[in-house]
C-alpha positions as a LaTeX table, in Angstrom:
\begin{tabular}{lrrr}
\hline
Residue & $x$ (\AA) & $y$ (\AA) & $z$ (\AA) \\
\hline
Met1 & 0.00 & 0.00 & 0.00 \\
Ser2 & 1.28 & 3.43 & $-0.82$ \\
Gly3 & 1.20 & 6.37 & 1.52 \\
Ile4 & $-1.09$ & 8.45 & 3.59 \\
Leu5 & $-3.54$ & 9.29 & 0.80 \\
Glu6 & $-4.32$ & 5.64 & 0.16 \\
Ala7 & $-4.65$ & 4.99 & 3.90 \\
Glu8 & $-7.05$ & 7.93 & 4.24 \\
Arg9 & $-9.11$ & 6.66 & 1.30 \\
Ile10 & $-9.44$ & 3.25 & 2.94 \\
Ile11 & $-10.31$ & 4.79 & 6.31 \\
Arg12 & $-12.99$ & 7.04 & 4.77 \\
Ala13 & $-14.55$ & 4.05 & 3.04 \\
His14 & $-15.08$ & 2.49 & 6.49 \\
Gln15 & $-16.61$ & 5.60 & 8.06 \\
Gln16 & $-20.12$ & 5.14 & 6.73 \\
Arg17 & $-21.76$ & 4.58 & 10.12 \\
Ala18 & $-20.98$ & 4.58 & 13.81 \\
Pro19 & $-19.35$ & 2.89 & 15.49 \\
Val20 & $-16.49$ & 2.84 & 12.99 \\
Gln21 & $-15.00$ & $-0.65$ & 12.90 \\
Thr22 & $-11.28$ & $-0.42$ & 13.57 \\
Leu23 & $-10.58$ & $-4.10$ & 12.92 \\
Asp24 & $-12.12$ & $-3.81$ & 9.47 \\
Ile25 & $-9.95$ & $-0.77$ & 8.72 \\
Ala26 & $-6.85$ & $-2.59$ & 9.91 \\
Ala27 & $-7.65$ & $-5.59$ & 7.72 \\
Ala28 & $-8.27$ & $-3.36$ & 4.69 \\
Leu29 & $-4.86$ & $-1.74$ & 5.28 \\
Gly30 & $-3.22$ & $-5.16$ & 5.43 \\
Leu31 & $-2.61$ & $-5.02$ & 9.19 \\
Lys32 & $-3.11$ & $-7.98$ & 11.51 \\
Val33 & $-4.41$ & $-7.12$ & 14.99 \\
Tyr34 & $-3.71$ & $-9.22$ & 18.09 \\
His35 & $-5.20$ & $-8.79$ & 21.57 \\
Val36 & $-2.55$ & $-9.64$ & 24.16 \\
Lys37 & $-3.77$ & $-10.81$ & 27.58 \\
Asp38 & $-0.53$ & $-10.89$ & 29.58 \\
Trp39 & 0.55 & $-7.25$ & 29.39 \\
Asp40 & 0.82 & $-4.81$ & 32.25 \\
Asp41 & $-1.93$ & $-2.20$ & 32.39 \\
Asp42 & 0.48 & 0.63 & 31.50 \\
Ile43 & 1.07 & $-0.75$ & 27.98 \\
Ser44 & $-1.83$ & $-0.07$ & 25.61 \\
Gly45 & $-0.48$ & $-1.17$ & 22.27 \\
Leu46 & 2.24 & $-1.21$ & 19.65 \\
Ile47 & 2.75 & $-1.65$ & 15.95 \\
Arg48 & 5.74 & $-3.37$ & 14.43 \\
Lys49 & 7.03 & $-4.73$ & 11.19 \\
Asp50 & 6.69 & $-8.49$ & 11.46 \\
Asp51 & 6.84 & $-10.65$ & 8.35 \\
Lys52 & 5.64 & $-13.69$ & 10.32 \\
Leu53 & 2.75 & $-12.19$ & 12.33 \\
Gly54 & 1.94 & $-9.19$ & 10.17 \\
Gly55 & $-0.85$ & $-9.09$ & 7.64 \\
Pro56 & $-0.32$ & $-8.57$ & 3.91 \\
Ser57 & 1.36 & $-5.23$ & 4.69 \\
Gly58 & 3.97 & $-7.00$ & 6.82 \\
Tyr59 & 2.91 & $-5.06$ & 9.93 \\
Ala60 & 1.11 & $-6.22$ & 13.08 \\
Ile61 & $-0.75$ & $-4.30$ & 15.76 \\
Phe62 & $-0.75$ & $-5.62$ & 19.32 \\
Val63 & $-3.38$ & $-4.30$ & 21.75 \\
Asn64 & $-3.71$ & $-4.88$ & 25.49 \\
Gly65 & $-6.60$ & $-7.34$ & 25.62 \\
Asn66 & $-7.20$ & $-6.57$ & 29.31 \\
His67 & $-8.20$ & $-2.98$ & 28.63 \\
Pro68 & $-11.87$ & $-1.98$ & 28.26 \\
Lys69 & $-13.34$ & $-2.17$ & 24.76 \\
Val70 & $-13.36$ & 1.61 & 24.28 \\
Arg71 & $-9.67$ & 1.79 & 25.10 \\
Arg72 & $-8.83$ & $-1.17$ & 22.81 \\
Arg73 & $-10.71$ & 0.56 & 19.98 \\
Phe74 & $-8.80$ & 3.81 & 20.50 \\
Thr75 & $-5.49$ & 1.95 & 20.74 \\
Thr76 & $-6.18$ & 0.13 & 17.49 \\
Ala77 & $-7.07$ & 3.43 & 15.78 \\
His78 & $-3.93$ & 5.01 & 17.28 \\
Glu79 & $-1.70$ & 2.28 & 15.87 \\
Ile80 & $-3.47$ & 2.51 & 12.49 \\
Ala81 & $-2.62$ & 6.22 & 12.58 \\
His82 & 1.04 & 5.41 & 13.21 \\
Phe83 & 0.96 & 3.09 & 10.18 \\
Ala84 & $-0.55$ & 5.82 & 8.01 \\
Leu85 & 1.49 & 8.75 & 9.33 \\
His86 & 4.76 & 7.33 & 10.63 \\
Lys87 & 5.39 & 4.14 & 8.70 \\
Ser88 & 9.00 & 5.14 & 8.10 \\
Leu89 & 9.60 & 5.11 & 11.89 \\
Ile90 & 8.23 & 1.62 & 12.47 \\
Gly91 & 10.97 & $-0.93$ & 12.74 \\
Asp92 & 13.62 & 1.80 & 13.01 \\
Gly93 & 14.97 & 0.58 & 16.32 \\
Ile94 & 12.41 & 2.41 & 18.44 \\
Thr95 & 11.84 & 0.41 & 21.60 \\
Asp96 & 12.66 & $-3.07$ & 20.46 \\
Asp97 & 11.45 & $-2.60$ & 16.89 \\
Gly98 & 7.99 & $-1.37$ & 17.82 \\
Leu99 & 6.18 & 1.88 & 18.35 \\
Tyr100 & 5.24 & 2.05 & 22.04 \\
Arg101 & 3.26 & 5.10 & 23.01 \\
Ser102 & 5.42 & 6.00 & 25.96 \\
Lys103 & 8.69 & 5.99 & 23.98 \\
Leu104 & 7.87 & 8.44 & 21.16 \\
Ser105 & 8.01 & 12.20 & 20.96 \\
Gly106 & 5.02 & 14.23 & 22.02 \\
Thr107 & 4.51 & 15.52 & 18.49 \\
Ile108 & 4.33 & 12.04 & 16.97 \\
Glu109 & 1.98 & 10.84 & 19.69 \\
Thr110 & $-0.23$ & 13.91 & 19.35 \\
Gln111 & $-0.49$ & 13.32 & 15.60 \\
Ala112 & $-1.45$ & 9.68 & 16.13 \\
Asn113 & $-3.99$ & 10.58 & 18.83 \\
Arg114 & $-5.56$ & 13.26 & 16.62 \\
Met115 & $-5.89$ & 10.88 & 13.68 \\
Ala116 & $-7.22$ & 8.11 & 15.94 \\
Ala117 & $-9.95$ & 10.44 & 17.18 \\
Asp118 & $-10.81$ & 11.40 & 13.61 \\
Ile119 & $-10.94$ & 7.73 & 12.60 \\
Leu120 & $-13.34$ & 6.82 & 15.42 \\
Met121 & $-15.40$ & 10.02 & 15.50 \\
Pro122 & $-15.47$ & 11.64 & 12.07 \\
Trp123 & $-17.34$ & 14.93 & 12.06 \\
His124 & $-19.87$ & 13.89 & 9.43 \\
Leu125 & $-21.01$ & 11.03 & 11.68 \\
Ile126 & $-21.07$ & 13.26 & 14.76 \\
Arg127 & $-23.32$ & 15.71 & 12.88 \\
Glu128 & $-25.55$ & 12.85 & 11.76 \\
Ala129 & $-25.83$ & 11.56 & 15.35 \\
Thr130 & $-26.67$ & 15.00 & 16.74 \\
Asp131 & $-29.19$ & 15.55 & 13.94 \\
Asn132 & $-30.80$ & 12.29 & 15.05 \\
Gly133 & $-31.21$ & 13.54 & 18.62 \\
Leu134 & $-28.06$ & 12.48 & 20.46 \\
Ser135 & $-27.10$ & 15.53 & 22.47 \\
Thr136 & $-24.95$ & 14.59 & 25.44 \\
Val137 & $-21.34$ & 13.52 & 25.60 \\
Ala138 & $-22.42$ & 10.27 & 27.26 \\
Glu139 & $-24.94$ & 9.48 & 24.49 \\
Leu140 & $-22.44$ & 10.24 & 21.75 \\
Ala141 & $-19.69$ & 8.25 & 23.50 \\
Arg142 & $-21.96$ & 5.19 & 23.71 \\
His143 & $-23.01$ & 5.58 & 20.07 \\
Phe144 & $-19.39$ & 5.79 & 18.85 \\
Glu145 & $-18.09$ & 3.21 & 21.37 \\
Val146 & $-15.49$ & 5.58 & 22.78 \\
Ser147 & $-14.88$ & 6.87 & 26.29 \\
Arg148 & $-16.65$ & 9.99 & 27.52 \\
Ser149 & $-13.32$ & 11.76 & 27.91 \\
Thr150 & $-12.35$ & 10.92 & 24.31 \\
Met151 & $-15.66$ & 12.24 & 23.02 \\
Ser152 & $-15.28$ & 15.39 & 25.14 \\
Ile153 & $-11.86$ & 16.04 & 23.64 \\
Gln154 & $-13.16$ & 15.51 & 20.11 \\
Leu155 & $-16.05$ & 17.91 & 20.73 \\
Gly156 & $-13.81$ & 20.44 & 22.46 \\
Val157 & $-15.94$ & 20.52 & 25.60 \\
Pro158 & $-14.79$ & 20.15 & 29.21 \\
Tyr159 & $-15.02$ & 16.66 & 30.64 \\
Glu160 & $-16.23$ & 16.50 & 34.19 \\
Thr161 & $-16.34$ & 13.19 & 35.99 \\
Asn162 & $-19.14$ & 12.44 & 38.34 \\
Lys163 & $-20.76$ & 9.29 & 39.72 \\
Ala164 & $-22.90$ & 8.87 & 36.61 \\
Asp165 & $-19.79$ & 9.01 & 34.40 \\
Ala166 & $-17.99$ & 6.37 & 36.41 \\
Ala167 & $-20.23$ & 3.68 & 34.94 \\
\hline
\end{tabular}
């Protein structure tokens, strides 16, 4: 697969309805996704070049299978973003041949987080959801299968935790 434009075309083709299916996007990009059950909680995911475990692209995404579904979805989208945006850095000796979130520069991580949010919560689907009566952060977060804090960030509104949000 060639470049960011092709990756964006594939991603857009999978953003027809919410929740956007990250595993389908990964497969269409030639990425194989694995959920790992024996990781510490502080590791969310990584992407690495792996001719044995990777999909047709030769790259594999590993996601902490112990994390909640909304976090696994964001992690998968985040690693897809690294593949689209930072492919040249993958396998370049960064933290044992993988891209771990905690080991990269703030700029690279911010770019991947921004694209991950746009993958999961594209504005055309947010508008459609609000036009159909979803009006709270909690309703939108459930609809898009993301956390309330992630939805708040995407919408640019303050996120305030309370007992109702803890659920």
